[in-house]
Amino acid sequence: MQGVPEQFTDETDSARFRHLAQVPGVELYHAHISRYAFEPHTHEAFGIGAIELGAERFRYHGTQYIAPANSVITMNPDELHTGEAETAEGWRYRMVYLEPDLLEEVTGIRHWWFSDVLRIDPLNARQINALIYAMWHTDDPLAQKGLLLDLVETFRPFARHAPHIQESGHRFDRARDYLHDNYMHAVTLDELAQVVSLSPYHFQRQFKAHFHVTPHQMLMAIRLWRAKNFLTHGMPAADVAAATGLVDQSHLTRAFTRRYGITPVRYQKQVARR
């Protein structure tokens, strides 16, 4: 794709994705955002990247962060987060999203997780950006896998390698699991509340206190993550909308764009497996 995605209202905003055909489980991302504000969304993968220019403000796990240039970002899977510019020029950044199974395969280590989402680390930020750039600009699978190993070694010191003990709240984890299992349906507040035996509005207040988003925001994040997978495998956008419980393709386009900064059709053109 050349030029600026048509859905952005500011010409300085752009976002591009790339998948590596011979290295499944990797998604590369490069963007420069000045005016756009991303709604809460999630990735079922580890997100590692660095800020090249400007500064980003984002919410992650209920806390607001500001990431200036030369920041390293390390996100765990299934963590809802936002993103918007903190400075007038916006922020330019590169990310790689690695599926947990791939990370375990590459390293032989299970139970990866990051306790800190943000680090000011110019040396490693430049190294991470350079490696993601190099992976993007080579089609040699052997080179891609070598660069991936170098990238993992760069951020490996930031990670923990023991089972992560989640904070208490198992009843709400059951509600989240219910959303994952039923994202293709029209889920109601009443049925979610019944999963954890609470009244609907008490459930909604407690759910938001625990996850820092409403049940509807989490459901939409799950639906849009599923939509990415369907688009990657070549499913037509209209069918993706139906498969993820959305009203129609227009609804999918609006919701997808608000969370990822790109229309579903453009995303599919960039990453679809052929």
PDB file of C-alpha atoms in Angstrom:
ATOM      1  CA  MET A   1       0.000   0.000   0.000  1.00  0.00           C
ATOM      2  CA  GLN A   2       1.265   3.445  -0.902  1.00  0.00           C
ATOM      3  CA  GLY A   3       0.094   6.740   0.571  1.00  0.00           C
ATOM      4  CA  VAL A   4      -2.151   7.466   3.519  1.00  0.00           C
ATOM      5  CA  PRO A   5      -5.070   5.162   4.413  1.00  0.00           C
ATOM      6  CA  GLU A   6      -8.309   6.780   3.280  1.00  0.00           C
ATOM      7  CA  GLN A   7     -10.010   6.451   6.656  1.00  0.00           C
ATOM      8  CA  PHE A   8      -7.624   8.844   8.451  1.00  0.00           C
ATOM      9  CA  THR A   9      -8.825  12.438   8.647  1.00  0.00           C
ATOM     10  CA  ASP A  10      -5.294  13.845   8.960  1.00  0.00           C
ATOM     11  CA  GLU A  11      -2.779  13.321   6.160  1.00  0.00           C
ATOM     12  CA  THR A  12       0.066  12.718   8.613  1.00  0.00           C
ATOM     13  CA  ASP A  13      -1.625   9.588  10.001  1.00  0.00           C
ATOM     14  CA  SER A  14      -0.732   6.238   8.478  1.00  0.00           C
ATOM     15  CA  ALA A  15      -0.547   2.601   9.558  1.00  0.00           C
ATOM     16  CA  ARG A  16       0.758  -0.490   7.783  1.00  0.00           C
ATOM     17  CA  PHE A  17       0.841  -4.195   8.673  1.00  0.00           C
ATOM     18  CA  ARG A  18       2.850  -7.090   7.302  1.00  0.00           C
ATOM     19  CA  HIS A  19       2.784 -10.843   7.935  1.00  0.00           C
ATOM     20  CA  LEU A  20       5.737 -13.082   7.098  1.00  0.00           C
ATOM     21  CA  ALA A  21       4.566 -15.983   4.939  1.00  0.00           C
ATOM     22  CA  GLN A  22       7.333 -18.327   6.104  1.00  0.00           C
ATOM     23  CA  VAL A  23       7.251 -17.283   9.760  1.00  0.00           C
ATOM     24  CA  PRO A  24       3.654 -17.711  10.972  1.00  0.00           C
ATOM     25  CA  GLY A  25       2.806 -16.141  14.298  1.00  0.00           C
ATOM     26  CA  VAL A  26       4.506 -12.813  13.509  1.00  0.00           C
ATOM     27  CA  GLU A  27       2.756  -9.541  12.669  1.00  0.00           C
ATOM     28  CA  LEU A  28       4.822  -6.443  11.878  1.00  0.00           C
ATOM     29  CA  TYR A  29       3.382  -2.951  12.274  1.00  0.00           C
ATOM     30  CA  HIS A  30       4.647   0.540  11.446  1.00  0.00           C
ATOM     31  CA  ALA A  31       2.659   3.733  12.021  1.00  0.00           C
ATOM     32  CA  HIS A  32       2.870   7.491  12.394  1.00  0.00           C
ATOM     33  CA  ILE A  33      -0.146   8.910  14.212  1.00  0.00           C
ATOM     34  CA  SER A  34      -0.765  12.587  14.905  1.00  0.00           C
ATOM     35  CA  ARG A  35      -4.508  13.072  15.311  1.00  0.00           C
ATOM     36  CA  TYR A  36      -6.052   9.645  15.576  1.00  0.00           C
ATOM     37  CA  ALA A  37      -7.084   8.172  18.954  1.00  0.00           C
ATOM     38  CA  PHE A  38      -7.328   4.391  19.114  1.00  0.00           C
ATOM     39  CA  GLU A  39     -10.244   2.931  21.048  1.00  0.00           C
ATOM     40  CA  PRO A  40      -9.585   0.066  23.510  1.00  0.00           C
ATOM     41  CA  HIS A  41      -8.372  -3.005  21.647  1.00  0.00           C
ATOM     42  CA  THR A  42      -6.381  -6.124  22.315  1.00  0.00           C
ATOM     43  CA  HIS A  43      -3.886  -8.471  20.694  1.00  0.00           C
ATOM     44  CA  GLU A  44      -3.746 -12.176  21.496  1.00  0.00           C
ATOM     45  CA  ALA A  45       0.014 -11.891  21.180  1.00  0.00           C
ATOM     46  CA  PHE A  46       2.976 -10.285  22.888  1.00  0.00           C
ATOM     47  CA  GLY A  47       3.480  -6.745  21.575  1.00  0.00           C
ATOM     48  CA  ILE A  48       7.064  -5.464  21.512  1.00  0.00           C
ATOM     49  CA  GLY A  49       8.142  -2.212  19.939  1.00  0.00           C
ATOM     50  CA  ALA A  50       9.707   1.194  20.296  1.00  0.00           C
ATOM     51  CA  ILE A  51       8.879   4.856  19.771  1.00  0.00           C
ATOM     52  CA  GLU A  52      10.992   6.483  17.054  1.00  0.00           C
ATOM     53  CA  LEU A  53       9.647  10.036  17.173  1.00  0.00           C
ATOM     54  CA  GLY A  54       7.348  12.177  19.295  1.00  0.00           C
ATOM     55  CA  ALA A  55       5.388  10.749  22.228  1.00  0.00           C
ATOM     56  CA  GLU A  56       2.344   8.556  22.798  1.00  0.00           C
ATOM     57  CA  ARG A  57      -0.205   8.577  25.599  1.00  0.00           C
ATOM     58  CA  PHE A  58      -1.898   5.253  26.256  1.00  0.00           C
ATOM     59  CA  ARG A  59      -3.904   3.390  28.887  1.00  0.00           C
ATOM     60  CA  TYR A  60      -2.822  -0.140  29.773  1.00  0.00           C
ATOM     61  CA  HIS A  61      -4.155  -2.259  32.620  1.00  0.00           C
ATOM     62  CA  GLY A  62      -6.001   0.746  34.012  1.00  0.00           C
ATOM     63  CA  THR A  63      -2.980   3.067  34.165  1.00  0.00           C
ATOM     64  CA  GLN A  64      -2.120   6.035  31.934  1.00  0.00           C
ATOM     65  CA  TYR A  65       1.394   6.141  30.450  1.00  0.00           C
ATOM     66  CA  ILE A  66       3.353   8.589  28.319  1.00  0.00           C
ATOM     67  CA  ALA A  67       5.962   7.015  26.050  1.00  0.00           C
ATOM     68  CA  PRO A  68       8.484   9.455  24.561  1.00  0.00           C
ATOM     69  CA  ALA A  69      10.958   8.769  21.768  1.00  0.00           C
ATOM     70  CA  ASN A  70      13.416   5.983  22.586  1.00  0.00           C
ATOM     71  CA  SER A  71      10.856   4.178  24.757  1.00  0.00           C
ATOM     72  CA  VAL A  72      10.555   0.400  24.636  1.00  0.00           C
ATOM     73  CA  ILE A  73       7.000  -0.999  24.812  1.00  0.00           C
ATOM     74  CA  THR A  74       6.368  -4.568  26.024  1.00  0.00           C
ATOM     75  CA  MET A  75       2.732  -5.702  26.223  1.00  0.00           C
ATOM     76  CA  ASN A  76       1.325  -9.025  27.335  1.00  0.00           C
ATOM     77  CA  PRO A  77      -1.365 -10.842  25.324  1.00  0.00           C
ATOM     78  CA  ASP A  78      -5.030 -10.064  25.888  1.00  0.00           C
ATOM     79  CA  GLU A  79      -4.406  -6.704  27.608  1.00  0.00           C
ATOM     80  CA  LEU A  80      -6.770  -3.972  26.462  1.00  0.00           C
ATOM     81  CA  HIS A  81      -5.063  -0.686  25.663  1.00  0.00           C
ATOM     82  CA  THR A  82      -5.599   2.630  23.887  1.00  0.00           C
ATOM     83  CA  GLY A  83      -3.300   5.082  22.089  1.00  0.00           C
ATOM     84  CA  GLU A  84      -3.175   8.765  21.140  1.00  0.00           C
ATOM     85  CA  ALA A  85      -0.620  11.482  20.473  1.00  0.00           C
ATOM     86  CA  GLU A  86       0.907  13.341  23.404  1.00  0.00           C
ATOM     87  CA  THR A  87       2.771  15.852  21.205  1.00  0.00           C
ATOM     88  CA  ALA A  88       1.720  18.002  18.250  1.00  0.00           C
ATOM     89  CA  GLU A  89       3.808  15.992  15.801  1.00  0.00           C
ATOM     90  CA  GLY A  90       2.277  12.756  17.015  1.00  0.00           C
ATOM     91  CA  TRP A  91       4.371   9.631  17.387  1.00  0.00           C
ATOM     92  CA  ARG A  92       6.076   7.242  14.989  1.00  0.00           C
ATOM     93  CA  TYR A  93       6.672   3.693  16.138  1.00  0.00           C
ATOM     94  CA  ARG A  94       7.267   0.097  15.109  1.00  0.00           C
ATOM     95  CA  MET A  95       5.799  -2.980  16.740  1.00  0.00           C
ATOM     96  CA  VAL A  96       6.059  -6.739  16.339  1.00  0.00           C
ATOM     97  CA  TYR A  97       3.290  -9.010  17.624  1.00  0.00           C
ATOM     98  CA  LEU A  98       4.439 -12.517  18.513  1.00  0.00           C
ATOM     99  CA  GLU A  99       2.049 -15.335  19.287  1.00  0.00           C
ATOM    100  CA  PRO A 100       2.893 -17.083  22.593  1.00  0.00           C
ATOM    101  CA  ASP A 101       3.372 -20.486  20.946  1.00  0.00           C
ATOM    102  CA  LEU A 102       5.905 -19.026  18.525  1.00  0.00           C
ATOM    103  CA  LEU A 103       7.843 -17.327  21.314  1.00  0.00           C
ATOM    104  CA  GLU A 104       8.012 -20.625  23.199  1.00  0.00           C
ATOM    105  CA  GLU A 105       9.107 -22.450  20.041  1.00  0.00           C
ATOM    106  CA  VAL A 106      11.883 -19.948  19.296  1.00  0.00           C
ATOM    107  CA  THR A 107      13.256 -19.878  22.859  1.00  0.00           C
ATOM    108  CA  GLY A 108      12.239 -23.179  24.408  1.00  0.00           C
ATOM    109  CA  ILE A 109      10.901 -21.199  27.390  1.00  0.00           C
ATOM    110  CA  ARG A 110       7.321 -21.130  28.644  1.00  0.00           C
ATOM    111  CA  HIS A 111       5.502 -18.627  30.849  1.00  0.00           C
ATOM    112  CA  TRP A 112       6.715 -15.431  29.218  1.00  0.00           C
ATOM    113  CA  TRP A 113       5.263 -12.226  30.620  1.00  0.00           C
ATOM    114  CA  PHE A 114       6.291  -8.604  31.144  1.00  0.00           C
ATOM    115  CA  SER A 115       5.793  -6.878  34.469  1.00  0.00           C
ATOM    116  CA  ASP A 116       6.498  -3.403  32.996  1.00  0.00           C
ATOM    117  CA  VAL A 117       4.924  -2.072  29.842  1.00  0.00           C
ATOM    118  CA  LEU A 118       7.205   0.961  29.396  1.00  0.00           C
ATOM    119  CA  ARG A 119      10.952   1.556  29.658  1.00  0.00           C
ATOM    120  CA  ILE A 120      13.025   4.569  28.600  1.00  0.00           C
ATOM    121  CA  ASP A 121      15.944   2.772  26.975  1.00  0.00           C
ATOM    122  CA  PRO A 122      17.499   4.518  23.931  1.00  0.00           C
ATOM    123  CA  LEU A 123      19.988   1.757  23.116  1.00  0.00           C
ATOM    124  CA  ASN A 124      17.472  -1.084  23.080  1.00  0.00           C
ATOM    125  CA  ALA A 125      14.773   1.076  21.482  1.00  0.00           C
ATOM    126  CA  ARG A 126      17.047   1.791  18.509  1.00  0.00           C
ATOM    127  CA  GLN A 127      18.020  -1.884  18.291  1.00  0.00           C
ATOM    128  CA  ILE A 128      14.404  -3.070  18.372  1.00  0.00           C
ATOM    129  CA  ASN A 129      13.379  -0.552  15.714  1.00  0.00           C
ATOM    130  CA  ALA A 130      16.282  -1.563  13.491  1.00  0.00           C
ATOM    131  CA  LEU A 131      15.482  -5.278  13.774  1.00  0.00           C
ATOM    132  CA  ILE A 132      11.762  -4.806  13.053  1.00  0.00           C
ATOM    133  CA  TYR A 133      12.692  -2.627  10.058  1.00  0.00           C
ATOM    134  CA  ALA A 134      15.086  -5.289   8.783  1.00  0.00           C
ATOM    135  CA  MET A 135      12.485  -8.065   9.166  1.00  0.00           C
ATOM    136  CA  TRP A 136       9.992  -5.964   7.201  1.00  0.00           C
ATOM    137  CA  HIS A 137      12.411  -5.337   4.331  1.00  0.00           C
ATOM    138  CA  THR A 138      13.643  -8.842   3.626  1.00  0.00           C
ATOM    139  CA  ASP A 139      11.789 -11.714   1.972  1.00  0.00           C
ATOM    140  CA  ASP A 140      14.446 -14.298   2.820  1.00  0.00           C
ATOM    141  CA  PRO A 141      12.911 -16.700   5.394  1.00  0.00           C
ATOM    142  CA  LEU A 142      16.318 -17.645   6.786  1.00  0.00           C
ATOM    143  CA  ALA A 143      17.183 -13.980   7.321  1.00  0.00           C
ATOM    144  CA  GLN A 144      13.758 -13.316   8.868  1.00  0.00           C
ATOM    145  CA  LYS A 145      14.188 -16.127  11.386  1.00  0.00           C
ATOM    146  CA  GLY A 146      17.678 -14.961  12.274  1.00  0.00           C
ATOM    147  CA  LEU A 147      16.438 -11.405  12.810  1.00  0.00           C
ATOM    148  CA  LEU A 148      13.581 -12.751  14.925  1.00  0.00           C
ATOM    149  CA  LEU A 149      16.052 -14.561  17.171  1.00  0.00           C
ATOM    150  CA  ASP A 150      18.133 -11.375  17.511  1.00  0.00           C
ATOM    151  CA  LEU A 151      14.986  -9.434  18.376  1.00  0.00           C
ATOM    152  CA  VAL A 152      13.965 -11.923  21.060  1.00  0.00           C
ATOM    153  CA  GLU A 153      17.433 -11.743  22.604  1.00  0.00           C
ATOM    154  CA  THR A 154      17.118  -7.943  22.719  1.00  0.00           C
ATOM    155  CA  PHE A 155      13.901  -7.868  24.752  1.00  0.00           C
ATOM    156  CA  ARG A 156      14.459 -11.125  26.658  1.00  0.00           C
ATOM    157  CA  PRO A 157      16.059  -9.383  29.687  1.00  0.00           C
ATOM    158  CA  PHE A 158      12.803  -7.455  30.218  1.00  0.00           C
ATOM    159  CA  ALA A 159      10.685 -10.601  30.570  1.00  0.00           C
ATOM    160  CA  ARG A 160       9.820 -12.957  33.395  1.00  0.00           C
ATOM    161  CA  HIS A 161       9.851 -16.704  32.843  1.00  0.00           C
ATOM    162  CA  ALA A 162       7.712 -18.094  35.643  1.00  0.00           C
ATOM    163  CA  PRO A 163       3.935 -18.599  35.865  1.00  0.00           C
ATOM    164  CA  HIS A 164       2.311 -15.213  36.316  1.00  0.00           C
ATOM    165  CA  ILE A 165      -0.028 -15.135  39.301  1.00  0.00           C
ATOM    166  CA  GLN A 166      -3.104 -13.176  38.313  1.00  0.00           C
ATOM    167  CA  GLU A 167      -4.761 -10.859  40.806  1.00  0.00           C
ATOM    168  CA  SER A 168      -7.920 -12.145  42.437  1.00  0.00           C
ATOM    169  CA  GLY A 169     -11.143 -11.922  40.477  1.00  0.00           C
ATOM    170  CA  HIS A 170     -11.858 -15.397  39.134  1.00  0.00           C
ATOM    171  CA  ARG A 171     -15.595 -14.761  38.767  1.00  0.00           C
ATOM    172  CA  PHE A 172     -14.869 -11.976  36.305  1.00  0.00           C
ATOM    173  CA  ASP A 173     -12.374 -14.154  34.464  1.00  0.00           C
ATOM    174  CA  ARG A 174     -15.310 -16.511  33.915  1.00  0.00           C
ATOM    175  CA  ALA A 175     -17.256 -13.615  32.426  1.00  0.00           C
ATOM    176  CA  ARG A 176     -14.350 -12.779  30.110  1.00  0.00           C
ATOM    177  CA  ASP A 177     -14.144 -16.433  29.048  1.00  0.00           C
ATOM    178  CA  TYR A 178     -17.872 -16.339  28.326  1.00  0.00           C
ATOM    179  CA  LEU A 179     -17.313 -13.371  26.001  1.00  0.00           C
ATOM    180  CA  HIS A 180     -14.542 -15.250  24.194  1.00  0.00           C
ATOM    181  CA  ASP A 181     -16.842 -18.249  23.746  1.00  0.00           C
ATOM    182  CA  ASN A 182     -19.880 -16.235  22.606  1.00  0.00           C
ATOM    183  CA  TYR A 183     -18.465 -13.242  20.711  1.00  0.00           C
ATOM    184  CA  MET A 184     -20.419 -14.250  17.585  1.00  0.00           C
ATOM    185  CA  HIS A 185     -23.737 -13.817  19.392  1.00  0.00           C
ATOM    186  CA  ALA A 186     -25.673 -10.823  20.723  1.00  0.00           C
ATOM    187  CA  VAL A 187     -24.578 -11.043  24.362  1.00  0.00           C
ATOM    188  CA  THR A 188     -26.766  -9.274  26.940  1.00  0.00           C
ATOM    189  CA  LEU A 189     -25.806  -7.737  30.250  1.00  0.00           C
ATOM    190  CA  ASP A 190     -28.324  -9.996  32.010  1.00  0.00           C
ATOM    191  CA  GLU A 191     -26.756 -13.218  30.765  1.00  0.00           C
ATOM    192  CA  LEU A 192     -23.247 -12.016  31.609  1.00  0.00           C
ATOM    193  CA  ALA A 193     -24.349 -11.119  35.122  1.00  0.00           C
ATOM    194  CA  GLN A 194     -25.880 -14.575  35.525  1.00  0.00           C
ATOM    195  CA  VAL A 195     -22.499 -16.159  34.791  1.00  0.00           C
ATOM    196  CA  VAL A 196     -21.167 -14.703  38.059  1.00  0.00           C
ATOM    197  CA  SER A 197     -24.472 -14.541  39.980  1.00  0.00           C
ATOM    198  CA  LEU A 198     -24.665 -10.762  40.322  1.00  0.00           C
ATOM    199  CA  SER A 199     -27.320  -8.202  39.456  1.00  0.00           C
ATOM    200  CA  PRO A 200     -26.672  -6.652  36.017  1.00  0.00           C
ATOM    201  CA  TYR A 201     -25.578  -3.165  37.081  1.00  0.00           C
ATOM    202  CA  HIS A 202     -23.586  -4.399  40.053  1.00  0.00           C
ATOM    203  CA  PHE A 203     -21.861  -6.812  37.704  1.00  0.00           C
ATOM    204  CA  GLN A 204     -21.095  -4.044  35.196  1.00  0.00           C
ATOM    205  CA  ARG A 205     -19.578  -1.782  37.866  1.00  0.00           C
ATOM    206  CA  GLN A 206     -17.454  -4.595  39.270  1.00  0.00           C
ATOM    207  CA  PHE A 207     -16.397  -5.801  35.811  1.00  0.00           C
ATOM    208  CA  LYS A 208     -15.162  -2.334  34.880  1.00  0.00           C
ATOM    209  CA  ALA A 209     -13.339  -1.975  38.191  1.00  0.00           C
ATOM    210  CA  HIS A 210     -11.573  -5.276  37.512  1.00  0.00           C
ATOM    211  CA  PHE A 211     -10.762  -4.969  33.775  1.00  0.00           C
ATOM    212  CA  HIS A 212     -10.853  -1.139  33.393  1.00  0.00           C
ATOM    213  CA  VAL A 213     -13.279  -1.393  30.451  1.00  0.00           C
ATOM    214  CA  THR A 214     -16.998  -2.083  30.136  1.00  0.00           C
ATOM    215  CA  PRO A 215     -18.245  -5.533  29.073  1.00  0.00           C
ATOM    216  CA  HIS A 216     -19.241  -4.071  25.711  1.00  0.00           C
ATOM    217  CA  GLN A 217     -15.757  -2.626  25.114  1.00  0.00           C
ATOM    218  CA  MET A 218     -14.194  -5.997  25.889  1.00  0.00           C
ATOM    219  CA  LEU A 219     -16.653  -7.832  23.654  1.00  0.00           C
ATOM    220  CA  MET A 220     -15.858  -5.482  20.757  1.00  0.00           C
ATOM    221  CA  ALA A 221     -12.120  -5.908  21.329  1.00  0.00           C
ATOM    222  CA  ILE A 222     -12.528  -9.690  21.168  1.00  0.00           C
ATOM    223  CA  ARG A 223     -14.690  -9.464  18.039  1.00  0.00           C
ATOM    224  CA  LEU A 224     -12.189  -7.246  16.247  1.00  0.00           C
ATOM    225  CA  TRP A 225      -9.249  -9.466  17.167  1.00  0.00           C
ATOM    226  CA  ARG A 226     -11.191 -12.420  15.728  1.00  0.00           C
ATOM    227  CA  ALA A 227     -11.922 -10.324  12.645  1.00  0.00           C
ATOM    228  CA  LYS A 228      -8.192  -9.830  12.075  1.00  0.00           C
ATOM    229  CA  ASN A 229      -7.687 -13.596  12.043  1.00  0.00           C
ATOM    230  CA  PHE A 230     -10.543 -14.178   9.596  1.00  0.00           C
ATOM    231  CA  LEU A 231      -9.300 -11.420   7.292  1.00  0.00           C
ATOM    232  CA  THR A 232      -5.784 -12.826   7.385  1.00  0.00           C
ATOM    233  CA  HIS A 233      -7.101 -16.140   6.080  1.00  0.00           C
ATOM    234  CA  GLY A 234      -8.937 -14.454   3.202  1.00  0.00           C
ATOM    235  CA  MET A 235     -12.543 -14.397   4.442  1.00  0.00           C
ATOM    236  CA  PRO A 236     -14.557 -11.650   2.674  1.00  0.00           C
ATOM    237  CA  ALA A 237     -15.263  -8.665   4.897  1.00  0.00           C
ATOM    238  CA  ALA A 238     -19.034  -9.122   4.713  1.00  0.00           C
ATOM    239  CA  ASP A 239     -18.666 -12.712   5.931  1.00  0.00           C
ATOM    240  CA  VAL A 240     -16.293 -11.573   8.677  1.00  0.00           C
ATOM    241  CA  ALA A 241     -18.941  -9.156   9.946  1.00  0.00           C
ATOM    242  CA  ALA A 242     -21.488 -11.955  10.193  1.00  0.00           C
ATOM    243  CA  ALA A 243     -19.003 -14.365  11.781  1.00  0.00           C
ATOM    244  CA  THR A 244     -18.103 -11.894  14.535  1.00  0.00           C
ATOM    245  CA  GLY A 245     -21.619 -10.889  15.511  1.00  0.00           C
ATOM    246  CA  LEU A 246     -21.573  -7.441  13.895  1.00  0.00           C
ATOM    247  CA  VAL A 247     -24.561  -5.963  12.098  1.00  0.00           C
ATOM    248  CA  ASP A 248     -22.999  -5.673   8.636  1.00  0.00           C
ATOM    249  CA  GLN A 249     -19.809  -4.801   6.777  1.00  0.00           C
ATOM    250  CA  SER A 250     -20.226  -1.079   7.483  1.00  0.00           C
ATOM    251  CA  HIS A 251     -20.341  -1.789  11.220  1.00  0.00           C
ATOM    252  CA  LEU A 252     -17.205  -3.930  10.891  1.00  0.00           C
ATOM    253  CA  THR A 253     -15.409  -1.183   8.966  1.00  0.00           C
ATOM    254  CA  ARG A 254     -16.218   1.526  11.502  1.00  0.00           C
ATOM    255  CA  ALA A 255     -15.324  -0.608  14.520  1.00  0.00           C
ATOM    256  CA  PHE A 256     -12.158  -2.075  12.976  1.00  0.00           C
ATOM    257  CA  THR A 257     -10.881   1.330  11.896  1.00  0.00           C
ATOM    258  CA  ARG A 258     -11.441   2.905  15.327  1.00  0.00           C
ATOM    259  CA  ARG A 259      -9.295   0.229  16.959  1.00  0.00           C
ATOM    260  CA  TYR A 260      -6.567  -0.462  14.387  1.00  0.00           C
ATOM    261  CA  GLY A 261      -6.435   2.701  12.295  1.00  0.00           C
ATOM    262  CA  ILE A 262      -7.037   0.903   9.006  1.00  0.00           C
ATOM    263  CA  THR A 263     -10.084  -0.476   7.186  1.00  0.00           C
ATOM    264  CA  PRO A 264     -10.619  -4.249   7.135  1.00  0.00           C
ATOM    265  CA  VAL A 265     -10.244  -4.386   3.345  1.00  0.00           C
ATOM    266  CA  ARG A 266      -6.918  -2.524   3.389  1.00  0.00           C
ATOM    267  CA  TYR A 267      -5.688  -4.668   6.279  1.00  0.00           C
ATOM    268  CA  GLN A 268      -6.573  -7.806   4.316  1.00  0.00           C
ATOM    269  CA  LYS A 269      -4.754  -6.573   1.209  1.00  0.00           C
ATOM    270  CA  GLN A 270      -1.624  -6.078   3.299  1.00  0.00           C
ATOM    271  CA  VAL A 271      -1.569  -9.382   5.199  1.00  0.00           C
ATOM    272  CA  ALA A 272      -3.942 -11.977   3.666  1.00  0.00           C
ATOM    273  CA  ARG A 273      -2.376 -15.404   3.091  1.00  0.00           C
ATOM    274  CA  ARG A 274      -2.618 -16.498  -0.512  1.00  0.00           C
TER     275      ARG A 274
END
